[in-house]
PDB file of C-alpha atoms in Angstrom:
ATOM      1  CA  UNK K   1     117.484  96.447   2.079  1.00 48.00           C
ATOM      2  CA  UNK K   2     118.630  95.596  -1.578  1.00 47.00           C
ATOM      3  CA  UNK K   3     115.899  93.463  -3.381  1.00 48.00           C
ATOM      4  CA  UNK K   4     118.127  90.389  -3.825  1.00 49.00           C
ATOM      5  CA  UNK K   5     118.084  90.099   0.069  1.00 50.00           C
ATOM      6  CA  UNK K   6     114.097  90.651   0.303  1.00 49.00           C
ATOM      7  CA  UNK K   7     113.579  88.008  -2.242  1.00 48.00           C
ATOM      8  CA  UNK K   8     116.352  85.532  -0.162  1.00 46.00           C
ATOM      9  CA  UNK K   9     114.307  86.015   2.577  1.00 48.00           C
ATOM     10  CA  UNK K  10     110.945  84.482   1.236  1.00 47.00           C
ATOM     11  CA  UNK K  11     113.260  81.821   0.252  1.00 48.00           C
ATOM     12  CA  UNK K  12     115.509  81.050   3.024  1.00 50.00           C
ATOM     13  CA  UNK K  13     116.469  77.824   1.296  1.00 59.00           C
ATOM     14  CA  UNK K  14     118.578  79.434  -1.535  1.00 79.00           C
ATOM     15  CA  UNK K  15     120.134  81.544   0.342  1.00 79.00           C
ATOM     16  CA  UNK K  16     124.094  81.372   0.702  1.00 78.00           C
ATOM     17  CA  UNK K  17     126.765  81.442   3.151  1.00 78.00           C
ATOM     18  CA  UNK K  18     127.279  85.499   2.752  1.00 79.00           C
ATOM     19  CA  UNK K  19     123.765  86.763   2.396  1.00 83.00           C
ATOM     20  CA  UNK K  20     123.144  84.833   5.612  1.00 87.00           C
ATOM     21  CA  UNK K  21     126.307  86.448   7.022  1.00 86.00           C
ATOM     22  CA  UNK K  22     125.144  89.756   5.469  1.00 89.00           C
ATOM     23  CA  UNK K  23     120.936  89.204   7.236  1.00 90.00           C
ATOM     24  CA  UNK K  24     122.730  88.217  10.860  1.00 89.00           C
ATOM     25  CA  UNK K  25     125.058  91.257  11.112  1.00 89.00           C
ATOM     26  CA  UNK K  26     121.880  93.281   9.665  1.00 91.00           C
ATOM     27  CA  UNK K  27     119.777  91.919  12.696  1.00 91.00           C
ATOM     28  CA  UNK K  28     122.569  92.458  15.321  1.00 90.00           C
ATOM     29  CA  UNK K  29     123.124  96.051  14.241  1.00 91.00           C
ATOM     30  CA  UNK K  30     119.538  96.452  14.379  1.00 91.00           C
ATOM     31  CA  UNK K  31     119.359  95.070  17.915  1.00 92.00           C
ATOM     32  CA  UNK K  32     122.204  97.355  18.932  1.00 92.00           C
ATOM     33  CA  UNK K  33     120.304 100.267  17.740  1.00 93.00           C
ATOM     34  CA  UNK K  34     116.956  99.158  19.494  1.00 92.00           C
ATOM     35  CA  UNK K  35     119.055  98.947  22.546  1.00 91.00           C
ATOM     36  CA  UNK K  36     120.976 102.552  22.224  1.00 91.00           C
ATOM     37  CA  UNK K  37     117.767 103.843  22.064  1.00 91.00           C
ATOM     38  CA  UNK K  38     116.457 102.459  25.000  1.00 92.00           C
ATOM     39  CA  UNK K  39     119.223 103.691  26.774  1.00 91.00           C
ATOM     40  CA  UNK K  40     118.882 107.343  26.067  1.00 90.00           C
ATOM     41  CA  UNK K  41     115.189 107.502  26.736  1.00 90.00           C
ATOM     42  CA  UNK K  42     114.964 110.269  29.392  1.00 88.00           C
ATOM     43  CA  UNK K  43     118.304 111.710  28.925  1.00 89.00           C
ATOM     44  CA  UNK K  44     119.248 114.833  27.006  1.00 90.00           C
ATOM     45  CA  UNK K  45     122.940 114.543  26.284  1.00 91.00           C
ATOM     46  CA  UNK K  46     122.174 110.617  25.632  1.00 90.00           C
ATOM     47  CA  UNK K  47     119.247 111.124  23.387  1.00 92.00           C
ATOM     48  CA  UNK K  48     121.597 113.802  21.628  1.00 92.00           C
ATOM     49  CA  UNK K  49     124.465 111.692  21.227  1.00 92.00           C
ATOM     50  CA  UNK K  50     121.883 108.544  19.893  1.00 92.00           C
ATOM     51  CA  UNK K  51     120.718 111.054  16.921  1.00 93.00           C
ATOM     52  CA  UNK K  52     123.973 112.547  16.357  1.00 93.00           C
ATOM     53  CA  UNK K  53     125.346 108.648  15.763  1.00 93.00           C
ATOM     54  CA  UNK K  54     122.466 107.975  13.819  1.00 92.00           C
ATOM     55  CA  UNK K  55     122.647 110.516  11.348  1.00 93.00           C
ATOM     56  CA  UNK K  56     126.014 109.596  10.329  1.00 93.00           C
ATOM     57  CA  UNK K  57     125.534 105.812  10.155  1.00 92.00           C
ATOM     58  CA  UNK K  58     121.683 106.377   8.248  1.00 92.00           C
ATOM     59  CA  UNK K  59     124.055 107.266   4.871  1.00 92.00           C
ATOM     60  CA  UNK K  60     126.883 105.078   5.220  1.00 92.00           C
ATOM     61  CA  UNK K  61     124.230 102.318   5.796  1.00 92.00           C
ATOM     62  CA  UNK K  62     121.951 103.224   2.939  1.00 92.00           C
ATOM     63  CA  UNK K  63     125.114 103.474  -0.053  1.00 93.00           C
ATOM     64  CA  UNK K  64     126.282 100.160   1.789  1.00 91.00           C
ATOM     65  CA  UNK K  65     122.886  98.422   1.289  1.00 89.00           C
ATOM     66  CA  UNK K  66     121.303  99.338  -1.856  1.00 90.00           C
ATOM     67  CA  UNK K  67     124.924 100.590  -4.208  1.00 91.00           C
ATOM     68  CA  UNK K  68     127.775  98.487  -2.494  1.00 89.00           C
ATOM     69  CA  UNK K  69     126.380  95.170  -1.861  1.00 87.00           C
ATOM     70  CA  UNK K  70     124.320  94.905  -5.597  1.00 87.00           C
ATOM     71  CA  UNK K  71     127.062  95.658  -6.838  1.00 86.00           C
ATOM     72  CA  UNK K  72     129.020  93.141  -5.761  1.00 83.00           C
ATOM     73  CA  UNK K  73     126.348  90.271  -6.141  1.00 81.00           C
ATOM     74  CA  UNK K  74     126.335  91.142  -9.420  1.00 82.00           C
ATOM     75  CA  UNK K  75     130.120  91.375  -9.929  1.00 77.00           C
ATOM     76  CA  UNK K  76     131.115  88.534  -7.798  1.00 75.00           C
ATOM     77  CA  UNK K  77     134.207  86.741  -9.528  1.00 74.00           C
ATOM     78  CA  UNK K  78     134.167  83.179  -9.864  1.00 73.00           C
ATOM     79  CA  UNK K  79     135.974  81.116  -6.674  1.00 72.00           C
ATOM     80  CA  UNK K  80     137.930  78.344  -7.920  1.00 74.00           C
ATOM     81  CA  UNK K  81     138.679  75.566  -5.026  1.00 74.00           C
ATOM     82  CA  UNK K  82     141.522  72.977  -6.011  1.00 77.00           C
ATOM     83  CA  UNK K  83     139.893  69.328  -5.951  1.00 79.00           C
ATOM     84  CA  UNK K  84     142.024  66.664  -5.578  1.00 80.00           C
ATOM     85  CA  UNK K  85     141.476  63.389  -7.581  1.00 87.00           C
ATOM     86  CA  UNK K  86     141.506  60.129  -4.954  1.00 90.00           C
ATOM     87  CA  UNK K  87     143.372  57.482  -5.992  1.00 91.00           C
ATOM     88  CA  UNK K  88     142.913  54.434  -5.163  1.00 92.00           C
ATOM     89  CA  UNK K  89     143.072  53.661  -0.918  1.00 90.00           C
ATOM     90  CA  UNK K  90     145.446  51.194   0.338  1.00 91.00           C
ATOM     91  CA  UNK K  91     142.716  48.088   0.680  1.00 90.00           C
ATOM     92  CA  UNK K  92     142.567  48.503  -3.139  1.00 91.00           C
ATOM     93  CA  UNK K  93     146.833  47.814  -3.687  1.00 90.00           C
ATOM     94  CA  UNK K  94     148.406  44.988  -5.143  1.00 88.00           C
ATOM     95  CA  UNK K  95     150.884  43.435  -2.749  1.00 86.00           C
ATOM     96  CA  UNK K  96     153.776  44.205  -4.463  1.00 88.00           C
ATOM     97  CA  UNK K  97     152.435  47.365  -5.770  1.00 89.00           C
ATOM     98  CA  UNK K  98     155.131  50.373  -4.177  1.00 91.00           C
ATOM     99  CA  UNK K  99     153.572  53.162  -6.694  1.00 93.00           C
ATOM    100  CA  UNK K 100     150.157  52.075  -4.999  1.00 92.00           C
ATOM    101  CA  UNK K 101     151.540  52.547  -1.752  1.00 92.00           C
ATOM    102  CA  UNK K 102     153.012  55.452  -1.903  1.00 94.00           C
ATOM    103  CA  UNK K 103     150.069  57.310  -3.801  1.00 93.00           C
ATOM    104  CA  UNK K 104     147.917  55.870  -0.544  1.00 93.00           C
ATOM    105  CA  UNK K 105     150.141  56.966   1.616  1.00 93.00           C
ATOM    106  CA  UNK K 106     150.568  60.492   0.223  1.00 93.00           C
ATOM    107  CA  UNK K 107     146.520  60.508  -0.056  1.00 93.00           C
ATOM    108  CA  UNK K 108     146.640  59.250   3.756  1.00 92.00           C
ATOM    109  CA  UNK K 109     148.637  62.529   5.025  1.00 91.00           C
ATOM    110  CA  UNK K 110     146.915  65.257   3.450  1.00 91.00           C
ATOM    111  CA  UNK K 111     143.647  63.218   4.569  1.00 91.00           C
ATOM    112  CA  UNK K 112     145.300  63.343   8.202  1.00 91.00           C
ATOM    113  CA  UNK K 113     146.271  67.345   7.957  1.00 90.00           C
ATOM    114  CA  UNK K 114     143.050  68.354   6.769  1.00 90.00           C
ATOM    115  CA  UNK K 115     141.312  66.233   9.890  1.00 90.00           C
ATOM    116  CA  UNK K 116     143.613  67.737  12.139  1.00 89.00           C
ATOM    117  CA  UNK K 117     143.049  71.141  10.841  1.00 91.00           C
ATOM    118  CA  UNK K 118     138.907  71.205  11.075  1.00 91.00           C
ATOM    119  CA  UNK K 119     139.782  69.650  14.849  1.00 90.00           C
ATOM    120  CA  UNK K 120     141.554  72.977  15.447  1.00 91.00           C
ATOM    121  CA  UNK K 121     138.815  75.005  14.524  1.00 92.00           C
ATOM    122  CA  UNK K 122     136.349  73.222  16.090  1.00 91.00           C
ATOM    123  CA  UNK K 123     138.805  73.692  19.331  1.00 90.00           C
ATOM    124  CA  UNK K 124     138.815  77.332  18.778  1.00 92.00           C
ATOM    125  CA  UNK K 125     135.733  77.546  18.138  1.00 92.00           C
ATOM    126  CA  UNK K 126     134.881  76.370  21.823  1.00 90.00           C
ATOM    127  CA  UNK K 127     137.803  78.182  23.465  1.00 90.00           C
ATOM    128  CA  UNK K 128     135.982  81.174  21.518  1.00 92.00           C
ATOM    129  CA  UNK K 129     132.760  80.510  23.423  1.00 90.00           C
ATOM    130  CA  UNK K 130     133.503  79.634  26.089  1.00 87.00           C
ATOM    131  CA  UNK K 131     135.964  83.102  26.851  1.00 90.00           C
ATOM    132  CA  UNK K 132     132.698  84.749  25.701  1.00 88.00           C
ATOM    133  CA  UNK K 133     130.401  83.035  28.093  1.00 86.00           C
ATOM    134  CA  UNK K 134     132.732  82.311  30.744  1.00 84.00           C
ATOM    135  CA  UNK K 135     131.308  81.599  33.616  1.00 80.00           C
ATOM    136  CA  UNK K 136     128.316  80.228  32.113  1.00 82.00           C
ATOM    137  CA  UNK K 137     129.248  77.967  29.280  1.00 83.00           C
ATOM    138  CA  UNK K 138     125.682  76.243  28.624  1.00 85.00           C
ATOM    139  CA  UNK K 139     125.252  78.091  25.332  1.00 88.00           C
ATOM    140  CA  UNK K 140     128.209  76.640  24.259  1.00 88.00           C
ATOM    141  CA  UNK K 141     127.210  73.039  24.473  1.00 89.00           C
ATOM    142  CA  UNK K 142     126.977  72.262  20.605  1.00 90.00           C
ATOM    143  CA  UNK K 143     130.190  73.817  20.012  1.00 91.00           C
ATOM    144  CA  UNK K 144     131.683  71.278  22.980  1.00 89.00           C
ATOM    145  CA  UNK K 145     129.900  68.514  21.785  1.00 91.00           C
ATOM    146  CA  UNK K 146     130.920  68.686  18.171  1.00 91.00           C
ATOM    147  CA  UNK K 147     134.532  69.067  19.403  1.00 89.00           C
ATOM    148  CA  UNK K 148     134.560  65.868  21.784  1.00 87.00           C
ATOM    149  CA  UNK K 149     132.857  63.702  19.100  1.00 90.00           C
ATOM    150  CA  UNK K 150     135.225  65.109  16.580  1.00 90.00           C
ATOM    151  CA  UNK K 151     138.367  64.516  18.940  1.00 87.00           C
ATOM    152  CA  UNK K 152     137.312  60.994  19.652  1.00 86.00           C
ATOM    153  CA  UNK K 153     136.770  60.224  15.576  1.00 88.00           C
ATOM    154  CA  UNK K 154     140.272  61.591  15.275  1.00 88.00           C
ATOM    155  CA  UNK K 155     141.567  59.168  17.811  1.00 85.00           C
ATOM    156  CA  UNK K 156     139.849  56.356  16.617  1.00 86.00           C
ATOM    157  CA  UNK K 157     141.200  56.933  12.819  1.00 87.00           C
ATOM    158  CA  UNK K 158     144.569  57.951  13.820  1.00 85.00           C
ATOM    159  CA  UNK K 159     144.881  57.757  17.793  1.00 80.00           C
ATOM    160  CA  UNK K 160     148.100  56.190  19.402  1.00 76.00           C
ATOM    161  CA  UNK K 161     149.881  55.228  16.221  1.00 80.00           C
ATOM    162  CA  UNK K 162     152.653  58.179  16.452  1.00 73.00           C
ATOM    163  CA  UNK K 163     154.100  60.523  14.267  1.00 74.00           C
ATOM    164  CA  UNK K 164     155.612  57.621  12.147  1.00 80.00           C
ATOM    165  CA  UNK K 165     152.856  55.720  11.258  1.00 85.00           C
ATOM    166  CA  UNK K 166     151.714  55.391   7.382  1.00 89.00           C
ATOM    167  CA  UNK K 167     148.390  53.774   5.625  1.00 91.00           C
ATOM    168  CA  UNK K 168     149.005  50.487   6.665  1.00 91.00           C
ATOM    169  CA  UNK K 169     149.000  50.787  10.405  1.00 90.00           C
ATOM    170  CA  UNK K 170     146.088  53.022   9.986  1.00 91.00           C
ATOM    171  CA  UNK K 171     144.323  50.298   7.559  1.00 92.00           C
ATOM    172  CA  UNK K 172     145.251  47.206  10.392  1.00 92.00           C
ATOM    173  CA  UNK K 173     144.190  49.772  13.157  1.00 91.00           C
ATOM    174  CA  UNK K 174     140.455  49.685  11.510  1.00 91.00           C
ATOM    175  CA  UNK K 175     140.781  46.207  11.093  1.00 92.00           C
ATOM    176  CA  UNK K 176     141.693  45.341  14.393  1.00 92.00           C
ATOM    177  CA  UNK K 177     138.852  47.639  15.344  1.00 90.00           C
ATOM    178  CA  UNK K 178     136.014  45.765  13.258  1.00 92.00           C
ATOM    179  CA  UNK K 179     137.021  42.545  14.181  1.00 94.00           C
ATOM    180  CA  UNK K 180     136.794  43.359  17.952  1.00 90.00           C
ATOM    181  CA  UNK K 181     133.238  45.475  17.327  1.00 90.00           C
ATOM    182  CA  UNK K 182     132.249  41.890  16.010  1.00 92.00           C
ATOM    183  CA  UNK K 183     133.757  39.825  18.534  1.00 91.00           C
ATOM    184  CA  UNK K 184     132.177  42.148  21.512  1.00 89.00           C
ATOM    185  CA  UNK K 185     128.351  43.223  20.024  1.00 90.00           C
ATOM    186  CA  UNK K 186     127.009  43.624  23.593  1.00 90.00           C
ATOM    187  CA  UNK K 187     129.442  46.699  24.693  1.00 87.00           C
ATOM    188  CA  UNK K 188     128.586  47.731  20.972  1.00 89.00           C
ATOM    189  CA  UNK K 189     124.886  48.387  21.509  1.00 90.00           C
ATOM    190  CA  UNK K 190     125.763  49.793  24.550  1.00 89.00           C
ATOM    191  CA  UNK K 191     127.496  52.265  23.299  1.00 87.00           C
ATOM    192  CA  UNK K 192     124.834  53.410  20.726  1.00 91.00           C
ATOM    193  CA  UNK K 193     121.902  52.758  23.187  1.00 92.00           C
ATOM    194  CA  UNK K 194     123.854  55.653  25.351  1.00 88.00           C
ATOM    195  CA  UNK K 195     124.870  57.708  22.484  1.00 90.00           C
ATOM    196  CA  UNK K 196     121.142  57.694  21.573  1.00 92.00           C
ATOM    197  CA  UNK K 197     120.360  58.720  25.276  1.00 92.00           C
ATOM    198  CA  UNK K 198     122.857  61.683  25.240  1.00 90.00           C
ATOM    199  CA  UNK K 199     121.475  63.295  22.267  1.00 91.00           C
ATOM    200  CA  UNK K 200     118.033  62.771  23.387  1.00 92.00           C
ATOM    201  CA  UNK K 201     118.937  64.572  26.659  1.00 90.00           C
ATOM    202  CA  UNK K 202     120.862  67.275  24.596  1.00 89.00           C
ATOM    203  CA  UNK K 203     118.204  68.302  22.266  1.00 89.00           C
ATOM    204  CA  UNK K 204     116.475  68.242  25.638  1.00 89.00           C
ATOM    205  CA  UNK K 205     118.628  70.834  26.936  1.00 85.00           C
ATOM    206  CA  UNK K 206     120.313  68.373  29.521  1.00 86.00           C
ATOM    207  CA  UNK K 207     124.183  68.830  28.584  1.00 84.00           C
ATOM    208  CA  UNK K 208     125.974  65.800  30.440  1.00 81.00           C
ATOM    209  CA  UNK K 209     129.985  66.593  29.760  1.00 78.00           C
ATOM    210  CA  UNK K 210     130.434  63.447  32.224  1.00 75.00           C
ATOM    211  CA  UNK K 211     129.687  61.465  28.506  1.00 79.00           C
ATOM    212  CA  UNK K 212     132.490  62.470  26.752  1.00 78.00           C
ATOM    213  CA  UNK K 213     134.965  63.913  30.332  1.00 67.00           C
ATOM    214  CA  UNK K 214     135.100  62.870  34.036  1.00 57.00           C
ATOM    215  CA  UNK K 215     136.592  66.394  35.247  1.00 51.00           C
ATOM    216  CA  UNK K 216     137.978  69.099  33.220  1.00 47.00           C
ATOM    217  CA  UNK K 217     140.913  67.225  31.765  1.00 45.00           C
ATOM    218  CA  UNK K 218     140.368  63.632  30.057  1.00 42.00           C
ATOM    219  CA  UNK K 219     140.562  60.488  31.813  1.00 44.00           C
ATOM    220  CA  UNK K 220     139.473  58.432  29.410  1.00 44.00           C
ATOM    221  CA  UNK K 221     141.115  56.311  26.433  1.00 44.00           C
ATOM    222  CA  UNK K 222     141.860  59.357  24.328  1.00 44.00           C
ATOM    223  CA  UNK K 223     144.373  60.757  27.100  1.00 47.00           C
ATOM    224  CA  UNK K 224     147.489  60.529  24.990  1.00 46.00           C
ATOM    225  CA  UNK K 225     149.273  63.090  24.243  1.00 45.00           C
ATOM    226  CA  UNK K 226     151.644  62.689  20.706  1.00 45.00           C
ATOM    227  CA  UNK K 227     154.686  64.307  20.417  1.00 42.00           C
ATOM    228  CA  UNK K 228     153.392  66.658  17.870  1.00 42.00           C
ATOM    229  CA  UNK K 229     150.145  67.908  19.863  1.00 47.00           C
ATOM    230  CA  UNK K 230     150.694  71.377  21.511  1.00 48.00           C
ATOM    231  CA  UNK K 231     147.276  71.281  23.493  1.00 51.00           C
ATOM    232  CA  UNK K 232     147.288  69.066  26.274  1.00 47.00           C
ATOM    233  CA  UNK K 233     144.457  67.101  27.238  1.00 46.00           C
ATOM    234  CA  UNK K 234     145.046  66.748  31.029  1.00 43.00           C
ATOM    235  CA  UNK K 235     146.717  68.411  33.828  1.00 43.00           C
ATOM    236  CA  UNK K 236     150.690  67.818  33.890  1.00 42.00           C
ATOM    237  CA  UNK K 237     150.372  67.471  37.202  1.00 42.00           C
ATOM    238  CA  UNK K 238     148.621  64.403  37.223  1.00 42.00           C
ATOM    239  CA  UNK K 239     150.805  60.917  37.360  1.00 42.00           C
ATOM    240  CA  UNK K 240     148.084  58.277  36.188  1.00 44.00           C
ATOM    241  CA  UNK K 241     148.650  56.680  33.271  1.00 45.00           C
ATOM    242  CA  UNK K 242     145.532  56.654  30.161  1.00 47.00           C
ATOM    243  CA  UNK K 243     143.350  53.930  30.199  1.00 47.00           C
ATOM    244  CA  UNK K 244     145.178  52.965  26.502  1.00 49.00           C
ATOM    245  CA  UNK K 245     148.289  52.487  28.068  1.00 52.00           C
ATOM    246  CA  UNK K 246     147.178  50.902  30.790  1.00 59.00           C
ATOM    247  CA  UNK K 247     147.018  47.131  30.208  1.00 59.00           C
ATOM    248  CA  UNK K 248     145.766  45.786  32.947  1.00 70.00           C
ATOM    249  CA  UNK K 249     143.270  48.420  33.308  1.00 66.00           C
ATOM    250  CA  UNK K 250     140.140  46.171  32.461  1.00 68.00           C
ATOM    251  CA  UNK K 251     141.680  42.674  34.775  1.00 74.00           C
ATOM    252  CA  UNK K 252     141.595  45.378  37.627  1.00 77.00           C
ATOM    253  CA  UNK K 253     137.717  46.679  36.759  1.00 72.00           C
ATOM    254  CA  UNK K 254     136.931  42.785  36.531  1.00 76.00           C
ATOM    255  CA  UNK K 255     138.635  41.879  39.699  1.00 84.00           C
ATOM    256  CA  UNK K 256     137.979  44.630  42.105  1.00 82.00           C
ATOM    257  CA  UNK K 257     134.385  46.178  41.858  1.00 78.00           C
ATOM    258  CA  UNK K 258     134.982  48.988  43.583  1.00 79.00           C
ATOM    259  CA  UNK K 259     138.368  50.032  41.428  1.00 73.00           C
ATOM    260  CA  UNK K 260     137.394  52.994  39.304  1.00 67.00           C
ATOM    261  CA  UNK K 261     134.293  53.123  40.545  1.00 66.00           C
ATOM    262  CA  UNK K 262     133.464  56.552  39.061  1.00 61.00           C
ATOM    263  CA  UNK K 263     135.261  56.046  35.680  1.00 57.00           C
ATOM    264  CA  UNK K 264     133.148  58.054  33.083  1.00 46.00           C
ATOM    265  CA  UNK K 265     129.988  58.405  35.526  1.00 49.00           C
ATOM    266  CA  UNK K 266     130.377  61.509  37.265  1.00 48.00           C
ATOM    267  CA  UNK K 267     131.977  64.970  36.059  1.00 47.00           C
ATOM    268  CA  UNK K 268     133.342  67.399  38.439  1.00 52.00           C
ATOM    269  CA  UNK K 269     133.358  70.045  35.953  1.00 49.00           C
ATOM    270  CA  UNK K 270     130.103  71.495  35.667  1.00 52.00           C
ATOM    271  CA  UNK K 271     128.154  72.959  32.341  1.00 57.00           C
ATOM    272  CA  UNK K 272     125.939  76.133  33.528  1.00 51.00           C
TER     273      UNK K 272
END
């Protein structure tokens, strides 16, 4: 192990993204070693083979560790990233102000592709684990979590406003948002007393994916499906509406009790 990495160790703090890329694959190739070995306790041709595979990865391993990778912490090239300056959002515009606008809006867009693009890899991410763990997907739960509260951030900011939609309807969307938050402070501390009470139970260990899904697909407000999304949220099969386009979903909940009894309480899709 080069001496850069034995001092990033005592100092785990300071260490960056590759080195602890570099200390992880180090452990895992050390745990598939410990684990060949294991395997060819008591056999001949196995033992063989384990030493044979050993003595050609000892070199390769050694030049990698203590030549390559110096090397290249010492001769690492400078990584520019492109920041953009923000210009001023569309609450800041004069009224009459079009260059305004348009700057906003252009801001707005690239604002809206980079969201959409960390949702995809957060979706992959989670379609990643859960192939790898399938059928037992409780070690993916952060991944899952961090994808539904992602997905319903991206449909609060930019949810059922269409393809078409610029700054403005996004800034009278969070308006219209904030005023009703306001106007409705009970379901408000609702909603954080039970978002408090789901992480509790997940740093517990206690996974509910009834908070963010009923069943496997969604059933819940962010069950739209834009004519630019290629992953469906819900079976195709199914003929009920979303609750958002729904209007007379919440008269029905206050005038029948027992009409969608089970909305959000139950999930027949099961986290092991």
């Amino acid at each position: 192990m080069s001496d850069s990495l034995m001092a990033a160790e005592t100092t785990p703090k300071e260490l960056s993204a590759a080195e602890i890329r570099r200390l992880q694959d180090r452990k895992e190739w050390d745990a598939f070693w410990q684990l060949r070995k294991i395997e060819a306790q008591g056999k001949i041709f196995d033992t063989f083979q384990y030493y044979g595979h050993r003595l050609i990865d000892w070199p390769a391993t050694w030049v990698r560790e203590n030549i390559v990778e110096p090397l290249h912490d010492r001769k690492k090239l400078p990584y520019y990233h492109r920041k953009l300056n923000r210009v001023p959002t569309i609450d800041e515009c004069g009224v009459n102000d079009r260059a305004c606008f348009f700057e906003a809006n252009e801001q707005y867009r690239l604002d809206k592709l980079v969201d959409s693009y960390i949702l995809q890899i957060l979706r992959q991410r989670a379609d990643r684990c859960m192939n790898y763990h399938n059928p037992y997907f409780k070690p993916c739960a952060p991944v899952i979590e961090d994808l539904e509260e992602n997905e319903l951030n991206f449909f609060i900011k930019y949810g059922e406003l269409g393809s078409e939609a610029d700054v403005r309807d996004v800034y009278m969307k969070q308006k219209h948002r904030l005023v009703w938050e306001r106007r409705h402070p009970e379901i408000m501390a609702e909603r954080e007393r039970a978002y408090k009470e789901h992480k509790e139970r997940l740093a517990n260990g206690d996974f509910d994916y009834s908070f963010w899904k009923k069943g496997m697909f969604f059933q819940d407000k962010k069950n739209y499906e834009p004519p630019y999304e290629f992953y469906l949220s819900k079976s195709t099969t199914e003929g009920d509406k979303p609750l958002s386009k729904d209007w007379d979903y919440y008269k029905k909940v206050a005038q029948d009790p027992e009409f969608d009894k089970e909305q959000g309480k139950t999930s027949t899709y099961k986290i092991i």
